[in-house]
Amino acid sequence: MQAIEIDKVQPLIDAFAGKDVYVHLETTNGAYASHFNENAYNVGAFIRNAHVRYQHGKIVGTGGSFRVGLKLDLGWVYAEGVTDFEMDDQNRLLMAGHDVEGRLMVALEISETPFSHESEDA
Amino acid sequence: MQRHVLVIFPHPDDESFGASGTIAQFREQGVPVTYLCGTLGEMGRNMGNPIFANRENLYTFRKQELFEAAKKLDIQVEMLGYRDKTLEFEPQKEVSERIRSYIDTLKPNLIITHYPGYAVHPDHNALGAAVMEAVRTMDSNEQLEVWAHAISNQHEDELGPPDVVHDVTPYWEQKLNAIETHLSQASGMMSLLKDSQKDDTQTSEQLERLRTERYYRLSIKK
Ligand SMILES: [Zn+2]
């Protein structure tokens, strides 16, 4: 992954607009948050392979942290805090935000083919 | 002497953090050990430090790390093929039947797994519970022992002291070596360990926890 530059990522988001795409959206603070800090609270959510079509999408942000919004016919896909991106070898746009220790905090990924949903060895 | 030890945890690296000293000791005694790993840790938060993995390729690194750690520990690996974070939502009966088929084939007389309800991560608790269901369905399990690894902060208040306490200092090098193999996950822990001059209590507590592997013997009566 590399640091997000709007000029590089916006055209990639545009390229998926109006197509049937699969989305992976995730946020997490880890399964051990409240184990290491009793005042912390474990929070996380993910949706894998939401099958959507967005009219348009936009990446906005400053200071190295970005928000992405994808406008659907009937709603929105939204992620805040993405910092890095990559077009992987399967033409999937992967975006993620990491903390200072490199741990993933948020991810938004867009693909024309489904993401693997079971372990590859299943 | 143990005939065959079956270690059952959900994530690549659970075996190294939670049992690699004990495993090294068994291997030294010539006891065969198999690690049955529930998932490939696909949803792990750690992507390496500095980052080298992403959500979609993390499993390829973790699988490789698992095989390398197993090679270093000289143990066999089997994989259940579930997806990280989802084990507690699978039908427990189905998971326990899968585990049962491995037990029937490998015929271990010791199983090491997580203590259900006291193992913090939902996958740990779910897989530990499925293991217990599996052994309870066996017709003859008199020869079988289950050692359960508890992790939660207050578990000793409720469970009392552990039944099995292994000081793994003699196998410390092997243990560090195994942990270090899980490069995508362990960089934080490794820098902590290498910087063990640090004398704050949390660091020494974590070190102490790694130096001693503790287990509760679970009753497997039906
Ligand atoms: Zn684990």
Coordinates of C-alpha atoms and ligand atoms in Angstrom, one line a residue:
Chain A
M1 CA 0.0 0.0 0.0
Q2 CA 1.1 3.6 -0.4
A3 CA 0.0 6.9 1.1
I4 CA -3.2 8.2 -0.4
E5 CA -3.0 11.1 -2.9
I6 CA -6.4 12.3 -4.0
D7 CA -5.2 12.8 -7.6
K8 CA -4.3 9.1 -7.8
V9 CA -7.3 7.6 -6.0
Q10 CA -10.2 9.7 -7.3
P11 CA -9.8 8.3 -10.9
L12 CA -9.8 4.7 -9.4
I13 CA -13.0 5.4 -7.6
D14 CA -14.5 6.9 -10.7
A15 CA -13.6 3.8 -12.7
F16 CA -15.9 1.6 -10.6
A17 CA -18.9 4.0 -10.7
G18 CA -22.0 2.7 -12.4
K19 CA -20.8 -0.9 -12.3
D20 CA -22.0 -3.8 -10.2
V21 CA -19.3 -4.0 -7.6
Y22 CA -18.5 -5.9 -4.4
V23 CA -17.5 -3.9 -1.3
H24 CA -15.6 -4.9 1.8
L25 CA -16.1 -2.3 4.6
E26 CA -14.6 -2.7 8.0
T27 CA -13.7 -1.0 11.2
T28 CA -12.2 -2.5 14.3
N29 CA -10.3 -1.6 17.4
G30 CA -9.3 -5.3 18.0
A31 CA -10.5 -8.1 20.1
Y32 CA -8.2 -7.2 23.0
A33 CA -9.1 -3.6 23.5
S34 CA -10.9 -4.1 26.8
H35 CA -8.4 -6.8 27.8
F36 CA -5.5 -4.4 27.8
N37 CA -7.5 -1.4 29.0
E38 CA -10.5 -2.0 31.2
N39 CA -12.0 1.4 30.3
A40 CA -11.9 0.5 26.6
Y41 CA -14.7 -1.0 24.7
N42 CA -14.4 -3.5 21.9
V43 CA -16.0 -2.1 18.8
G44 CA -16.0 -3.5 15.3
A45 CA -18.1 -4.0 12.2
F46 CA -17.6 -5.5 8.8
I47 CA -19.6 -6.3 5.8
R48 CA -18.0 -8.5 3.2
N49 CA -19.2 -8.6 -0.4
A50 CA -22.0 -6.1 -0.2
H51 CA -23.1 -6.1 -3.8
V52 CA -23.8 -2.5 -4.8
R53 CA -23.7 -0.1 -7.7
Y54 CA -22.8 3.5 -6.9
Q55 CA -23.7 6.6 -9.0
H56 CA -20.5 8.4 -8.0
G57 CA -17.9 8.3 -5.4
K58 CA -15.6 10.9 -3.9
I59 CA -12.5 11.0 -1.7
V60 CA -12.1 14.0 0.5
G61 CA -9.6 14.9 3.2
T62 CA -6.6 16.7 4.5
G63 CA -3.6 16.0 6.6
G64 CA -3.1 12.4 5.4
S65 CA -6.5 11.1 6.6
F66 CA -9.3 10.7 4.2
R67 CA -13.0 10.1 3.9
V68 CA -14.7 8.2 1.1
G69 CA -18.4 8.3 0.2
L70 CA -20.1 6.3 -2.4
K71 CA -23.6 7.4 -3.4
L72 CA -26.0 4.5 -4.1
D73 CA -29.5 4.7 -5.5
L74 CA -30.8 4.0 -2.1
G75 CA -28.1 5.1 0.3
W76 CA -24.4 5.5 1.0
V77 CA -21.3 3.7 1.7
Y78 CA -19.0 5.7 3.9
A79 CA -15.5 5.3 5.5
E80 CA -13.5 7.7 7.5
G81 CA -9.8 7.5 8.4
V82 CA -8.3 5.7 5.3
T83 CA -4.7 6.6 4.8
D84 CA -3.3 4.1 2.4
F85 CA -4.3 2.5 -0.9
E86 CA -3.4 0.0 -3.5
M87 CA -4.7 -1.5 -6.7
D88 CA -3.9 -5.1 -6.2
D89 CA -3.1 -7.7 -8.8
Q90 CA -6.8 -8.6 -9.1
N91 CA -7.8 -5.0 -10.0
R92 CA -9.3 -4.4 -6.6
L93 CA -9.1 -1.0 -5.0
L94 CA -8.0 -1.5 -1.4
M95 CA -8.0 1.4 1.0
A96 CA -7.2 1.2 4.7
G97 CA -6.3 3.3 7.7
H98 CA -3.7 2.2 10.1
D99 CA -2.6 3.3 13.6
V100 CA 1.0 4.3 14.4
E101 CA 1.9 0.6 15.0
G102 CA 0.6 -0.4 11.6
R103 CA -2.6 -2.0 12.8
L104 CA -5.7 -1.8 10.6
M105 CA -8.4 0.5 12.0
V106 CA -10.7 0.9 8.9
A107 CA -10.8 -0.6 5.5
L108 CA -12.9 0.1 2.3
E109 CA -12.3 -2.1 -0.7
I110 CA -14.0 -2.2 -4.1
S111 CA -13.9 -5.0 -6.6
E112 CA -15.8 -6.2 -9.7
T113 CA -15.4 -9.8 -8.5
P114 CA -16.4 -11.2 -5.1
F115 CA -13.8 -11.1 -2.2
S116 CA -13.0 -14.5 -0.8
H117 CA -15.5 -15.3 1.9
E118 CA -14.2 -18.5 3.3
S119 CA -10.7 -19.5 4.2
E120 CA -8.8 -20.3 1.0
D121 CA -8.3 -23.8 2.3
A122 CA -11.9 -24.6 3.0
Chain B
M1 CA 4.5 -40.4 28.7
Q2 CA 2.2 -38.8 26.2
R3 CA 1.5 -40.7 23.0
H4 CA 0.3 -37.8 20.9
V5 CA -0.5 -34.2 21.7
L6 CA -3.2 -32.3 19.7
V7 CA -3.1 -28.5 20.0
I8 CA -6.3 -26.9 18.9
F9 CA -6.4 -23.1 18.6
P10 CA -8.1 -20.8 16.1
H11 CA -5.2 -18.6 14.9
P12 CA -1.8 -18.9 13.4
D13 CA 0.4 -17.7 16.3
D14 CA -1.8 -18.9 19.2
E15 CA 0.4 -22.0 19.3
S16 CA 3.6 -19.9 19.6
F17 CA 2.4 -17.4 22.2
G18 CA 0.4 -19.9 24.2
A19 CA 2.0 -23.3 24.0
S20 CA 5.4 -23.3 22.2
G21 CA 7.5 -24.0 25.3
T22 CA 5.3 -26.9 26.2
I23 CA 5.3 -28.1 22.6
A24 CA 9.1 -27.9 22.5
Q25 CA 9.3 -30.0 25.7
F26 CA 7.1 -32.7 24.3
R27 CA 9.1 -32.8 21.0
E28 CA 12.3 -33.1 23.0
Q29 CA 10.8 -36.2 24.6
G30 CA 9.9 -37.6 21.2
V31 CA 6.1 -37.1 21.6
P32 CA 4.4 -36.3 18.3
V33 CA 2.5 -33.0 18.3
T34 CA -0.1 -31.8 15.8
Y35 CA -1.5 -28.3 15.6
L36 CA -5.1 -28.1 14.4
C37 CA -5.5 -24.5 13.4
G38 CA -9.1 -23.1 13.1
T39 CA -8.6 -20.2 10.8
L40 CA -5.9 -18.4 8.9
G41 CA -6.3 -15.2 10.9
E42 CA -7.7 -13.4 7.8
M43 CA -9.1 -10.6 9.9
G44 CA -6.1 -9.8 12.0
R45 CA -5.4 -6.2 12.7
N46 CA -1.6 -6.4 12.5
M47 CA -0.3 -5.9 9.0
G48 CA 3.4 -6.1 9.9
N49 CA 5.4 -3.2 11.3
P50 CA 6.4 -1.6 9.0
I51 CA 3.3 -2.6 7.1
F52 CA 3.7 -5.3 4.4
A53 CA 0.3 -7.0 4.3
N54 CA -3.2 -5.9 3.4
R55 CA -6.6 -7.2 4.4
E56 CA -6.8 -9.4 1.2
N57 CA -3.4 -10.9 1.2
L58 CA -2.8 -11.2 5.0
Y59 CA -3.8 -14.8 5.1
T60 CA -1.1 -15.8 2.6
F61 CA 1.5 -14.4 5.0
R62 CA -0.1 -15.9 8.0
K63 CA -0.3 -19.3 6.4
Q64 CA 3.4 -19.2 5.5
E65 CA 4.2 -18.1 9.0
L66 CA 2.2 -21.0 10.4
F67 CA 4.1 -23.5 8.3
E68 CA 7.4 -22.0 9.2
A69 CA 6.6 -21.9 12.9
A70 CA 5.5 -25.6 12.7
K71 CA 8.7 -26.5 11.0
K72 CA 10.8 -24.8 13.7
L73 CA 8.7 -26.5 16.4
D74 CA 8.9 -29.8 14.5
I75 CA 5.2 -30.4 14.5
Q76 CA 2.4 -31.3 12.0
V77 CA -0.2 -28.8 11.0
E78 CA -3.8 -29.4 10.0
M79 CA -6.3 -26.6 9.1
L80 CA -10.0 -26.5 9.8
G81 CA -10.5 -23.8 7.2
Y82 CA -12.9 -21.5 9.0
R83 CA -12.7 -17.7 8.6
D84 CA -11.2 -15.6 11.3
K85 CA -13.8 -13.8 13.6
T86 CA -16.7 -16.0 12.4
L87 CA -16.2 -19.2 14.4
E88 CA -18.7 -18.3 17.1
F89 CA -21.4 -17.9 14.5
E90 CA -20.9 -21.3 12.9
P91 CA -23.1 -24.1 14.3
Q92 CA -21.1 -25.5 17.2
K93 CA -22.2 -29.0 16.4
E94 CA -20.8 -28.8 13.0
V95 CA -17.5 -27.4 14.3
S96 CA -17.3 -30.1 17.0
E97 CA -18.0 -32.9 14.5
R98 CA -15.1 -31.6 12.3
I99 CA -12.8 -31.6 15.4
R100 CA -14.1 -35.0 16.4
S101 CA -13.0 -36.5 13.1
Y102 CA -9.4 -35.2 13.7
I103 CA -9.4 -36.7 17.2
D104 CA -10.7 -40.0 15.9
T105 CA -7.9 -40.1 13.3
L106 CA -5.0 -38.8 15.4
K107 CA -6.0 -40.5 18.6
P108 CA -4.3 -38.0 20.9
N109 CA -4.2 -38.6 24.6
L110 CA -3.7 -34.9 25.4
I111 CA -5.5 -32.0 23.8
I112 CA -4.4 -28.4 24.5
T113 CA -7.0 -25.7 23.7
H114 CA -8.5 -22.5 25.0
Y115 CA -10.6 -22.4 28.2
P116 CA -14.1 -21.6 26.9
G117 CA -15.3 -18.3 28.5
Y118 CA -11.9 -17.3 29.8
A119 CA -9.9 -16.9 26.6
V120 CA -10.8 -13.2 25.6
H121 CA -11.0 -13.6 21.8
P122 CA -14.5 -14.9 20.7
D123 CA -12.8 -17.4 18.3
H124 CA -10.8 -18.7 21.2
N125 CA -13.9 -19.2 23.4
A126 CA -15.9 -20.7 20.5
L127 CA -13.3 -23.2 19.4
G128 CA -12.5 -24.2 23.0
A129 CA -16.2 -24.9 23.5
A130 CA -16.4 -26.9 20.3
V131 CA -13.4 -29.0 21.4
M132 CA -15.1 -29.7 24.7
E133 CA -18.3 -30.8 22.9
A134 CA -16.3 -33.0 20.7
V135 CA -14.5 -34.9 23.5
R136 CA -17.8 -35.2 25.4
T137 CA -19.3 -37.1 22.5
M138 CA -16.6 -39.7 22.5
D139 CA -17.6 -43.2 23.7
S140 CA -14.3 -43.8 25.5
N141 CA -12.3 -40.8 26.5
E142 CA -10.8 -42.1 29.8
Q143 CA -7.4 -42.0 28.3
L144 CA -7.8 -38.4 27.1
E145 CA -6.7 -35.3 29.0
V146 CA -7.7 -31.7 28.1
W147 CA -5.5 -28.8 29.1
A148 CA -7.2 -25.4 28.7
H149 CA -5.4 -22.1 28.3
A150 CA -7.1 -19.2 30.1
I151 CA -6.2 -15.6 29.1
S152 CA -8.7 -13.2 30.7
N153 CA -7.3 -10.9 33.3
Q154 CA -9.4 -12.1 36.3
H155 CA -9.5 -15.8 35.5
E156 CA -7.6 -16.9 38.5
D157 CA -10.1 -15.2 40.8
E158 CA -12.8 -17.5 39.5
L159 CA -10.9 -20.6 38.5
G160 CA -8.2 -20.7 41.2
P161 CA -4.6 -21.5 40.4
P162 CA -3.9 -23.5 37.2
D163 CA -3.4 -27.3 37.4
V164 CA -0.4 -27.4 35.1
V165 CA 2.4 -24.8 35.4
H166 CA 5.3 -25.1 33.0
D167 CA 8.3 -22.8 33.5
V168 CA 9.4 -22.8 29.8
T169 CA 12.7 -20.9 30.5
P170 CA 14.7 -24.0 29.2
Y171 CA 12.8 -23.6 25.9
W172 CA 12.9 -19.8 25.8
E173 CA 15.0 -19.7 22.6
Q174 CA 12.6 -22.0 20.8
K175 CA 9.6 -20.1 22.0
L176 CA 11.0 -16.7 20.9
N177 CA 12.0 -18.2 17.6
A178 CA 8.5 -19.5 17.0
I179 CA 6.9 -16.2 18.0
E180 CA 9.3 -14.3 15.8
T181 CA 8.3 -16.4 12.8
H182 CA 4.9 -14.8 12.9
L183 CA 6.4 -11.7 11.5
S184 CA 3.1 -10.1 10.4
Q185 CA 1.7 -10.3 14.0
A186 CA 4.5 -10.3 16.4
S187 CA 6.6 -7.3 15.6
G188 CA 5.1 -5.4 18.5
M189 CA 5.7 -8.2 21.0
M190 CA 9.2 -8.8 19.7
S191 CA 10.3 -5.2 20.2
L192 CA 8.9 -5.5 23.7
L193 CA 10.8 -8.7 24.4
K194 CA 14.1 -7.4 22.9
D195 CA 13.7 -4.2 24.9
S196 CA 13.1 -6.1 28.1
Q197 CA 15.4 -3.7 30.0
K198 CA 12.2 -1.8 30.3
D199 CA 11.0 -2.4 33.8
D200 CA 7.5 -1.1 33.8
T201 CA 5.1 -3.5 35.4
Q202 CA 3.0 -4.2 32.3
T203 CA 6.1 -5.3 30.3
S204 CA 7.4 -7.6 33.1
E205 CA 3.9 -9.0 33.6
Q206 CA 3.7 -9.9 29.9
L207 CA 7.1 -11.4 30.0
E208 CA 6.3 -13.4 33.0
R209 CA 3.1 -14.6 31.3
L210 CA 5.1 -15.8 28.4
R211 CA 7.8 -17.5 30.5
T212 CA 5.2 -19.7 32.2
E213 CA 2.7 -21.7 30.3
R214 CA -0.3 -22.5 32.5
Y215 CA -3.3 -24.8 31.9
Y216 CA -6.4 -26.0 33.6
R217 CA -7.3 -29.7 33.4
L218 CA -10.9 -29.8 32.2
S219 CA -13.2 -32.6 33.2
I220 CA -14.5 -34.3 30.1
K221 CA -17.2 -36.4 31.8
K222 CA -20.4 -36.4 29.8
Ligands
ZN1 ZN -5.8 -16.2 18.9

